[in-house]
JSON list of C-alpha atoms in Angstrom, two decimals:
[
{"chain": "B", "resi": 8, "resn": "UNK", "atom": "CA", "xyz": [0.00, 0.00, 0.00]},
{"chain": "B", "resi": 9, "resn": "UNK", "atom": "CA", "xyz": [3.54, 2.10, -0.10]},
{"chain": "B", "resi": 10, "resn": "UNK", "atom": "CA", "xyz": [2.78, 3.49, -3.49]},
{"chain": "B", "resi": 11, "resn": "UNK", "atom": "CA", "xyz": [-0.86, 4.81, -2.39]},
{"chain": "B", "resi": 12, "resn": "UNK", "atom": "CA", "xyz": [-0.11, 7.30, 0.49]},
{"chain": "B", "resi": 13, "resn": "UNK", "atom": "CA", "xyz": [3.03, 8.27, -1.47]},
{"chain": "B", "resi": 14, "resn": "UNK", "atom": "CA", "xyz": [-0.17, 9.59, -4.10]},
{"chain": "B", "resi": 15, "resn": "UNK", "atom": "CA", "xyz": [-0.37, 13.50, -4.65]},
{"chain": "B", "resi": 16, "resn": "UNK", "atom": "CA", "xyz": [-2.42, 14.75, -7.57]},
{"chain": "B", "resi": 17, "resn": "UNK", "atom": "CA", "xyz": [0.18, 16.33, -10.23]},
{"chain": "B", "resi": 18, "resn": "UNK", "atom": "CA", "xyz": [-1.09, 20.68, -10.36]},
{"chain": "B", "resi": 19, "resn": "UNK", "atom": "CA", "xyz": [-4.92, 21.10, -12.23]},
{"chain": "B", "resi": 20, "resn": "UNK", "atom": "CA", "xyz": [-4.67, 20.46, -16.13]},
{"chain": "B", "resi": 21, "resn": "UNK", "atom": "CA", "xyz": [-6.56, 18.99, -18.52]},
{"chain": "B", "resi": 22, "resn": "UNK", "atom": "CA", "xyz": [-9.91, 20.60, -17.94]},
{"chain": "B", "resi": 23, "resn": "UNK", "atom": "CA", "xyz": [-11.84, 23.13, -19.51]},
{"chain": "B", "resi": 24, "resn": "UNK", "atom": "CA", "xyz": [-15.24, 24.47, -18.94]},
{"chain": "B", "resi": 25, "resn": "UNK", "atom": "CA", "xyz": [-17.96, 25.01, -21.65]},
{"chain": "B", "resi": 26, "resn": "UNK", "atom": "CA", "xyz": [-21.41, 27.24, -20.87]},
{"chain": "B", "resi": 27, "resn": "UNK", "atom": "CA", "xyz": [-24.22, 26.98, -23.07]},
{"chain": "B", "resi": 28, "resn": "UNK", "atom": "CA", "xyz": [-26.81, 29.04, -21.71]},
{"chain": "B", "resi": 29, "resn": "UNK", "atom": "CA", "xyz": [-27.79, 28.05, -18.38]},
{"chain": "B", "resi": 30, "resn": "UNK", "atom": "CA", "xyz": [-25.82, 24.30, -18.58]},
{"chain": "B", "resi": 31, "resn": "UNK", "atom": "CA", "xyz": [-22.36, 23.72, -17.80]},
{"chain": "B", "resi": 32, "resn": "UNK", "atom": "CA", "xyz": [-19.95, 21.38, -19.01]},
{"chain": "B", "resi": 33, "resn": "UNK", "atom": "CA", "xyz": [-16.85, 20.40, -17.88]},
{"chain": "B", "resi": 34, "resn": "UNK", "atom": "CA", "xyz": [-14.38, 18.57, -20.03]},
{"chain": "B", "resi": 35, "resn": "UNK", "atom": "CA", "xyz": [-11.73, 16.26, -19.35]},
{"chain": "B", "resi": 36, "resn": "UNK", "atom": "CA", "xyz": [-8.58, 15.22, -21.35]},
{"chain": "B", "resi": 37, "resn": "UNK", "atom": "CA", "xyz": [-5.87, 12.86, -20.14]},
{"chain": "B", "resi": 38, "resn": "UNK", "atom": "CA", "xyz": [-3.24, 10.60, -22.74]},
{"chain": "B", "resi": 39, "resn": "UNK", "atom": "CA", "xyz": [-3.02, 7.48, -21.62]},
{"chain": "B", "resi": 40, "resn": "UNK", "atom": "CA", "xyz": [-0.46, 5.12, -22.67]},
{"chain": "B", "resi": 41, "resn": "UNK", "atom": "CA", "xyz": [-2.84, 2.17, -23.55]},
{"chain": "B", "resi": 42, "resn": "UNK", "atom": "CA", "xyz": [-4.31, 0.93, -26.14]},
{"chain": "B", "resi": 43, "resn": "UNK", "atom": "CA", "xyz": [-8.45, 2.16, -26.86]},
{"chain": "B", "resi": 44, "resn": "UNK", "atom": "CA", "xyz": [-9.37, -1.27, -26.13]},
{"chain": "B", "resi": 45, "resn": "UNK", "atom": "CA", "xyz": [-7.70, -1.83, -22.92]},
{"chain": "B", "resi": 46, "resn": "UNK", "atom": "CA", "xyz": [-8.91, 1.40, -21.83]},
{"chain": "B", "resi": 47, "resn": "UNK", "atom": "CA", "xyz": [-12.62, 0.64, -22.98]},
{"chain": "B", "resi": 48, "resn": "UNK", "atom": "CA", "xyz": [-12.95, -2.60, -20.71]},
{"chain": "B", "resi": 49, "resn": "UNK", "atom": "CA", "xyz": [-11.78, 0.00, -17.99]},
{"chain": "B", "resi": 50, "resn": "UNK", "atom": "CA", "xyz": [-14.78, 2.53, -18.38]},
{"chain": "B", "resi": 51, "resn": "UNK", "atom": "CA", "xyz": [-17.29, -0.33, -18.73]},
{"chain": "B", "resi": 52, "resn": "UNK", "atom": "CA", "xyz": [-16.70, -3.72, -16.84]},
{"chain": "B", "resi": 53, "resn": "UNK", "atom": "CA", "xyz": [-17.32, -3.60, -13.07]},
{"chain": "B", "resi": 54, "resn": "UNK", "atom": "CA", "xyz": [-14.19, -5.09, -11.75]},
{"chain": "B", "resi": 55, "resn": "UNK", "atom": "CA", "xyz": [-12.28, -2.60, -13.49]},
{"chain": "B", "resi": 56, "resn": "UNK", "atom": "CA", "xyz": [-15.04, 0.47, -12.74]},
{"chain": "B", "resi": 57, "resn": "UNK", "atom": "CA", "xyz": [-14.34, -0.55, -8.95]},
{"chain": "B", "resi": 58, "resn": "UNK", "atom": "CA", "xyz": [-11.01, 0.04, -8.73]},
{"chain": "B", "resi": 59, "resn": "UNK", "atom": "CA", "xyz": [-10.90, 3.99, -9.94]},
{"chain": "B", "resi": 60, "resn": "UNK", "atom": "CA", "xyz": [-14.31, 5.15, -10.61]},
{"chain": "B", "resi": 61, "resn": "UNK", "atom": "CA", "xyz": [-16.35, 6.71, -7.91]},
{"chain": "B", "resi": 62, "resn": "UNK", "atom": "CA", "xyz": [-19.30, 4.66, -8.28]},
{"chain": "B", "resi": 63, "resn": "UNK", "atom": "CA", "xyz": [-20.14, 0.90, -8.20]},
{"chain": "B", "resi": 64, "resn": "UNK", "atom": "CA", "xyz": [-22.01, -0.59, -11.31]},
{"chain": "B", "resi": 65, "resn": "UNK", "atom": "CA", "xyz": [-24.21, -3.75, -11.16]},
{"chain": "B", "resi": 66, "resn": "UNK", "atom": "CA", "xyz": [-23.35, -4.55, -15.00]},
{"chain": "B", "resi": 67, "resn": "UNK", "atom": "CA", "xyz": [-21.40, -3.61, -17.82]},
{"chain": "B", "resi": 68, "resn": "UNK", "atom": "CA", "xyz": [-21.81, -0.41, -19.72]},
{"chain": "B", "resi": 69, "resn": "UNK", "atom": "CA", "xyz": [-20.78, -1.70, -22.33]},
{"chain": "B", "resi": 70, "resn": "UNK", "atom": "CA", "xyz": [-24.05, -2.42, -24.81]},
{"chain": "B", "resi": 71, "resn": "UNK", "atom": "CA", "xyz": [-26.63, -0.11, -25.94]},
{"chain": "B", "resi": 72, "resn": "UNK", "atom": "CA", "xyz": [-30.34, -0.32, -24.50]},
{"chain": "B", "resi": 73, "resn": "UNK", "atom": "CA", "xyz": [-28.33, -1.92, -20.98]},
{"chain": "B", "resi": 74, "resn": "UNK", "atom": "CA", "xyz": [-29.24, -0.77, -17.71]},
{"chain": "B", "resi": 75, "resn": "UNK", "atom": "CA", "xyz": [-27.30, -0.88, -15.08]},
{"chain": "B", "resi": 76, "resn": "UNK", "atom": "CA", "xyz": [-27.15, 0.37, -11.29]},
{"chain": "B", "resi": 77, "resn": "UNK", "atom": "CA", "xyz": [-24.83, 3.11, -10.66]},
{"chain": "B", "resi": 78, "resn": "UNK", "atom": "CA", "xyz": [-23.74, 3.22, -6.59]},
{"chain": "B", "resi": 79, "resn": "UNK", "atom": "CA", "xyz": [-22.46, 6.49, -6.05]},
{"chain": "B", "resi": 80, "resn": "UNK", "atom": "CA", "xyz": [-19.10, 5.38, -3.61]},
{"chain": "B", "resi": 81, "resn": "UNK", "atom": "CA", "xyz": [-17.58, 7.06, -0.27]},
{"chain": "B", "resi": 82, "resn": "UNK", "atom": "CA", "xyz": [-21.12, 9.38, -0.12]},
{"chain": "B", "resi": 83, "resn": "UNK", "atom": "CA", "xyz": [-22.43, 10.04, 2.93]},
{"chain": "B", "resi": 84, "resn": "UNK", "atom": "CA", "xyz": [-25.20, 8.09, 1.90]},
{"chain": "B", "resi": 85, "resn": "UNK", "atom": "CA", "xyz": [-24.96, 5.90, -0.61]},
{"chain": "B", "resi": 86, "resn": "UNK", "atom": "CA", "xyz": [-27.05, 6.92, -3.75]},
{"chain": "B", "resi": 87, "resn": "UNK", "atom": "CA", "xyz": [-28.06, 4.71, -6.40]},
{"chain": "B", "resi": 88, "resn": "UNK", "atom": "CA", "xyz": [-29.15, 5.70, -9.48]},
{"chain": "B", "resi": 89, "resn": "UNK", "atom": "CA", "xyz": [-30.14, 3.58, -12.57]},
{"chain": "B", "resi": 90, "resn": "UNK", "atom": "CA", "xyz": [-28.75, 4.54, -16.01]},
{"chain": "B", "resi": 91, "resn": "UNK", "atom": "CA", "xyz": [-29.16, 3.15, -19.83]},
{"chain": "B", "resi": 92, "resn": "UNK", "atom": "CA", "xyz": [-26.44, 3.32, -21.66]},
{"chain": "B", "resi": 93, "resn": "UNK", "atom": "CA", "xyz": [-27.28, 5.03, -25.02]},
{"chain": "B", "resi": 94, "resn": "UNK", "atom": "CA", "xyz": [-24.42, 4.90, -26.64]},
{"chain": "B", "resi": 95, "resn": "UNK", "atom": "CA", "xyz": [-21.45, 2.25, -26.77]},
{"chain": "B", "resi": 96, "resn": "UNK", "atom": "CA", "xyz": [-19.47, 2.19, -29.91]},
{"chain": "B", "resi": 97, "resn": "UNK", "atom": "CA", "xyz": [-16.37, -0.09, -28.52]},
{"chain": "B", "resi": 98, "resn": "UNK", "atom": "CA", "xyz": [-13.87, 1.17, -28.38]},
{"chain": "B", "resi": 99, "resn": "UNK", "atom": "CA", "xyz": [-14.71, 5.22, -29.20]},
{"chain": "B", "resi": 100, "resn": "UNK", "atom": "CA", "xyz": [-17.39, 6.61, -28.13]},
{"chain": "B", "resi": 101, "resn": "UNK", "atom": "CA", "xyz": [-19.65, 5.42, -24.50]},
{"chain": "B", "resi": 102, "resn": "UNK", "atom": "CA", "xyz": [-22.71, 7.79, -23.19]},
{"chain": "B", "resi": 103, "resn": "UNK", "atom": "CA", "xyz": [-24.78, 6.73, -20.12]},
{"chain": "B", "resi": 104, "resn": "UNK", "atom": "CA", "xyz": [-26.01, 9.15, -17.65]},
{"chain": "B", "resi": 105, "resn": "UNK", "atom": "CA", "xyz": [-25.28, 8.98, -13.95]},
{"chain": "B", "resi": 106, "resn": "UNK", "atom": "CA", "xyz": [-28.02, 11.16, -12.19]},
{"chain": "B", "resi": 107, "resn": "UNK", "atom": "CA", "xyz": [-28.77, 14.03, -13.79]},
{"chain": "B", "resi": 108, "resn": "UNK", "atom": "CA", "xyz": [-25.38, 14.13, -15.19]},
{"chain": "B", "resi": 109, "resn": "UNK", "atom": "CA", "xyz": [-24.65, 12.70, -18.89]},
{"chain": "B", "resi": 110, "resn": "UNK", "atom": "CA", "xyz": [-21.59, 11.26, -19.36]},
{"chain": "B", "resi": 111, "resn": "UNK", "atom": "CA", "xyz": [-19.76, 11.13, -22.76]},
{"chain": "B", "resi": 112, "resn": "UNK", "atom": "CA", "xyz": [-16.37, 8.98, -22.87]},
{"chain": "B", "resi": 113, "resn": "UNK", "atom": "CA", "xyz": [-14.70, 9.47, -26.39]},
{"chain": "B", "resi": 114, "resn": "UNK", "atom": "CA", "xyz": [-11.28, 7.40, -26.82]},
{"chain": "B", "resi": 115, "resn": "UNK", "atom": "CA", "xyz": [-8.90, 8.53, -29.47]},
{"chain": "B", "resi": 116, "resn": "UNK", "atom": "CA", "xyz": [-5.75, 6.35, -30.85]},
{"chain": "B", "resi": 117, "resn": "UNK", "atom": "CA", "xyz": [-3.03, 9.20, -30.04]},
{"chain": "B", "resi": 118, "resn": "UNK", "atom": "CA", "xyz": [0.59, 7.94, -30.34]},
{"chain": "B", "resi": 119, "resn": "UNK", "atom": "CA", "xyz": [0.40, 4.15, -29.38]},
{"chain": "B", "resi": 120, "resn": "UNK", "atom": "CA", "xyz": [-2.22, 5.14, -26.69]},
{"chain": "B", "resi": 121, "resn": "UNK", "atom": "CA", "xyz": [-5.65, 6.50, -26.52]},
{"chain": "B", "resi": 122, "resn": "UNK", "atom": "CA", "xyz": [-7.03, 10.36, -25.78]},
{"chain": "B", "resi": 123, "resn": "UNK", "atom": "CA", "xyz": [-9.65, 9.67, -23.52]},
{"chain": "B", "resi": 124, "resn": "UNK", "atom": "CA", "xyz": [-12.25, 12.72, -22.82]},
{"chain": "B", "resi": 125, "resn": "UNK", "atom": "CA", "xyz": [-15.18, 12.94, -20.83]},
{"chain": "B", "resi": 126, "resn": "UNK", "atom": "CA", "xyz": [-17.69, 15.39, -21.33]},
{"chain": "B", "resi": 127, "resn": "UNK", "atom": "CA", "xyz": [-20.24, 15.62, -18.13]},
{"chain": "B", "resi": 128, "resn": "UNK", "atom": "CA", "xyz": [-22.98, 18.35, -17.43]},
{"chain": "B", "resi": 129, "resn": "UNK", "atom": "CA", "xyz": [-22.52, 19.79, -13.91]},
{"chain": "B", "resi": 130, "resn": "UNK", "atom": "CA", "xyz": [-23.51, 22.61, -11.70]},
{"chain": "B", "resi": 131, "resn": "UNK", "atom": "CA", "xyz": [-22.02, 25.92, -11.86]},
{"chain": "B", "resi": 132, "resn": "UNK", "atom": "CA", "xyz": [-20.57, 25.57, -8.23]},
{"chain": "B", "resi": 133, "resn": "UNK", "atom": "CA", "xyz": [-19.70, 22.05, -8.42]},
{"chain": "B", "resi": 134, "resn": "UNK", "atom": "CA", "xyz": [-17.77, 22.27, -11.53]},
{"chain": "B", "resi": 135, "resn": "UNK", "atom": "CA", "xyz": [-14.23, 22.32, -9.67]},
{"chain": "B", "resi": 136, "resn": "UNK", "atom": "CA", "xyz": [-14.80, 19.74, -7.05]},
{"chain": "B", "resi": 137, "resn": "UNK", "atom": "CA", "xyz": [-15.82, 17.22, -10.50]},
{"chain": "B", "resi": 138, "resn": "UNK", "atom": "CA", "xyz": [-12.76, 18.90, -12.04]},
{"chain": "B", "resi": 139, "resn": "UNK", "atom": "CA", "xyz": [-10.72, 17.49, -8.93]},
{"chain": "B", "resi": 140, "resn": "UNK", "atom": "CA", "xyz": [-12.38, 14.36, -8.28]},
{"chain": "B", "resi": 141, "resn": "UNK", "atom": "CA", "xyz": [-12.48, 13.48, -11.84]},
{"chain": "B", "resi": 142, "resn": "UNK", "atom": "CA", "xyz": [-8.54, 14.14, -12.06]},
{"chain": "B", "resi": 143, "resn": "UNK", "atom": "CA", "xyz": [-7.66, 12.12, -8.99]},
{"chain": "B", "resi": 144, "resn": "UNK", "atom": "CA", "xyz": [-9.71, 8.81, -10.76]},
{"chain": "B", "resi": 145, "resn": "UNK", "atom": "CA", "xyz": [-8.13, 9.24, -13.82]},
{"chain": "B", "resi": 146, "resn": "UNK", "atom": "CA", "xyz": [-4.75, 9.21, -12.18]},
{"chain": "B", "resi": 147, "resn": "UNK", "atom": "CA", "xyz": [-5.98, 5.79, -10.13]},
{"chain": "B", "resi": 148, "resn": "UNK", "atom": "CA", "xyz": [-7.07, 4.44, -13.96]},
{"chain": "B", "resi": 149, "resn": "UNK", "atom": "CA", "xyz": [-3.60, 5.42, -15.36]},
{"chain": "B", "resi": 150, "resn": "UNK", "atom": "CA", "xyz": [-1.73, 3.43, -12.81]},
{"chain": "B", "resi": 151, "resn": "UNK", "atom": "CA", "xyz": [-4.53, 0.49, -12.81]},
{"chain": "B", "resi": 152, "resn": "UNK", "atom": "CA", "xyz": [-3.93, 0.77, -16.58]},
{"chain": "B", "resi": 153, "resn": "UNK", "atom": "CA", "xyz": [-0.34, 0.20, -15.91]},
{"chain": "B", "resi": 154, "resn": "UNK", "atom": "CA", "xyz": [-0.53, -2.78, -13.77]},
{"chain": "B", "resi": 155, "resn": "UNK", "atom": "CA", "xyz": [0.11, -1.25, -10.84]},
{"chain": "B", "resi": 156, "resn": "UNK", "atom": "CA", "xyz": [-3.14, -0.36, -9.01]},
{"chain": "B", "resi": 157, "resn": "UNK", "atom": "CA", "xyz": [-2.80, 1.90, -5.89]},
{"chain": "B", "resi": 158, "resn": "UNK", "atom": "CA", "xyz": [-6.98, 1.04, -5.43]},
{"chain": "B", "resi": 159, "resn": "UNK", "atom": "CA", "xyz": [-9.99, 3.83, -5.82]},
{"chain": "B", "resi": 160, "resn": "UNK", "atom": "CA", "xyz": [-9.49, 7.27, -3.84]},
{"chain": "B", "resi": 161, "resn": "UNK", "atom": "CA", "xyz": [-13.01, 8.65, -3.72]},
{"chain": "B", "resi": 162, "resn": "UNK", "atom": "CA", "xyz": [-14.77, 10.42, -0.63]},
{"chain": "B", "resi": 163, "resn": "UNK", "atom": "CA", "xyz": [-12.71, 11.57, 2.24]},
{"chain": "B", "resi": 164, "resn": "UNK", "atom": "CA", "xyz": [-9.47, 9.38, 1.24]},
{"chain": "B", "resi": 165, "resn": "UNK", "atom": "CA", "xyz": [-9.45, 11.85, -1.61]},
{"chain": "B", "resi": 166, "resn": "UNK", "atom": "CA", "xyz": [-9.45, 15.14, 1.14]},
{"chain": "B", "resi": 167, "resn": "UNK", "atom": "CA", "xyz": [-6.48, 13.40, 2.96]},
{"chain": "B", "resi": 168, "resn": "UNK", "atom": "CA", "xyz": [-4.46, 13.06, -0.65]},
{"chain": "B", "resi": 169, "resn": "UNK", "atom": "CA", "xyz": [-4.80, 16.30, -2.43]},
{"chain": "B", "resi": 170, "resn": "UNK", "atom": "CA", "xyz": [-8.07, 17.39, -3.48]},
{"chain": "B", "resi": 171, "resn": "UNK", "atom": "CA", "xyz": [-8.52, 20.50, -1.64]},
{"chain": "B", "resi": 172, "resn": "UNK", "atom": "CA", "xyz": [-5.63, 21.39, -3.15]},
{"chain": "B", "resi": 173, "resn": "UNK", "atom": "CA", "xyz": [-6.70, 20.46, -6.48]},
{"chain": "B", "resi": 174, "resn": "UNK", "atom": "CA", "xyz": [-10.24, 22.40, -5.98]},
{"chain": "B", "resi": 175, "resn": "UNK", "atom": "CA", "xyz": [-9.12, 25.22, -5.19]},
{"chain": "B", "resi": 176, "resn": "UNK", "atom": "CA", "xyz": [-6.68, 25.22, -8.57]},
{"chain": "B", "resi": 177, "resn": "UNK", "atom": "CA", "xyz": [-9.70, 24.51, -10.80]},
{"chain": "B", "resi": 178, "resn": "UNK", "atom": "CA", "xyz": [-11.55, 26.99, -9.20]},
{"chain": "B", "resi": 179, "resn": "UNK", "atom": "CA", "xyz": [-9.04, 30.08, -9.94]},
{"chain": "B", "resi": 180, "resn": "UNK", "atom": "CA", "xyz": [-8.26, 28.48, -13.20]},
{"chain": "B", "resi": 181, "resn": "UNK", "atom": "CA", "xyz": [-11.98, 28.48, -14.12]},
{"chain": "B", "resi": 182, "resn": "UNK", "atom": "CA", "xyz": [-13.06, 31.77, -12.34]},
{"chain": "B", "resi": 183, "resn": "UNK", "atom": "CA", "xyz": [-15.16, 29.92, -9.64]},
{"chain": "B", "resi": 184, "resn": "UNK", "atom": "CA", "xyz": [-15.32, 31.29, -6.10]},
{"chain": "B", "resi": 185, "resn": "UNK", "atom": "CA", "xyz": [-14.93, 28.50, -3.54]},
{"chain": "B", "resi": 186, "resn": "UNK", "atom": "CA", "xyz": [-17.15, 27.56, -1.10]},
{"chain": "B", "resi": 187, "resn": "UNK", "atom": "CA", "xyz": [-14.57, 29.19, 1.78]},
{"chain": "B", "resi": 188, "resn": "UNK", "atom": "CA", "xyz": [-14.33, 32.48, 0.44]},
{"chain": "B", "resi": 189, "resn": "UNK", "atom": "CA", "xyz": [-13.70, 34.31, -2.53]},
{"chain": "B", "resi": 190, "resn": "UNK", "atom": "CA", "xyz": [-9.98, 33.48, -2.75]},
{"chain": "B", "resi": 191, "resn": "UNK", "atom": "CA", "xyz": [-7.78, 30.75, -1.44]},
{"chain": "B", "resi": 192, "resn": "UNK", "atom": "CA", "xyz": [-4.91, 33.10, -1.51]},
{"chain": "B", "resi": 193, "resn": "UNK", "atom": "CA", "xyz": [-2.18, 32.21, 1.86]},
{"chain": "B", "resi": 194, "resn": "UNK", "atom": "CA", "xyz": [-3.64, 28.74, 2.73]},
{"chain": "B", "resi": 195, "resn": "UNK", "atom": "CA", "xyz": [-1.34, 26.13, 3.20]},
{"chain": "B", "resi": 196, "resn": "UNK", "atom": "CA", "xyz": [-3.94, 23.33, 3.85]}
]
């Protein structure tokens, strides 16, 4: 378990914000050395979803027309919430929703690897805690990808390793006040 609490997030990249009239959107890039296909059976099969993605599914997300249980992970309460997936064109393109947020996975071939990006709809004032959260998973999927898993950090695990640190990056980078106060400016927490 050496290699997990020696785990701090790299500084906030990678994400952009998009506003369409009253929706938000907050999009994720990250190159991953691995092949589309290996990194398609990690967005979609439930073995691999539990070890970096911060909710539990009861199936794979891998067909059109599916359903599956989404189990939202290291909530105060757990919340389920049942999505179809509407689209899964292995291994390029997946949409499901989770909630009220739609989730868009596109995988790219990009110099031996794959350009994954997710496109998700999300609140105005949550968009740089999902900026954080989502960075933090994708750096647990790049190391599961690499054969050397360091397990899911979700929940409070993630406030112990870095995300604070993280949201409060995304949120001057995107413009956002944070919850504390207009500016994080001097805090060394």
């Amino acid at each position: 378990m050496d290699d997990r609490e020696q785990y701090t997030p790299g500084p906030a990249s990678g994400a952009e914000i998009r506003k369409d009239g009253e929706k938000w959107t907050l999009i994720l890039v990250r190159e991953l050395r691995h092949a589309p296909e290996k990194v398609w059976q990690a967005l979609t099969e439930p073995a691999h979803l539990r070890e970096w993605a911060p909710f539990e599914a009861d199936g794979s997300l891998g067909t059109v027309g599916t359903t599956v249980k989404l189990t939202t992970v290291a909530a105060p309460a757990p919340h389920v919430t049942e999505t179809r997936v509407t689209r899964a064109d292995a291994p390029k393109m997946l949409e499901y929703n989770w909630g009220d947020h739609d989730m868009r996975w596109e995988l790219e071939p990009f110099g031996g690897g794959t350009r994954l990006t997710l496109w998700t709809n999300i609140g105005r004032r949550f968009i740089a805690m999902g900026a954080a959260g989502w960075q933090i998973c994708f750096d647990v999927l790049e190391r599961l990808l690499a054969g050397e898993p360091i397990g899911r950090i979700v929940g409070p695990e993630a406030m112990k390793l870095g995300w604070q640190r993280l949201h409060a990056e995304y949120a001057k980078q995107f413009g956002i006040e944070t919850p504390d106060g207009p500016s994080q400016k001097g805090r060394t927490n």
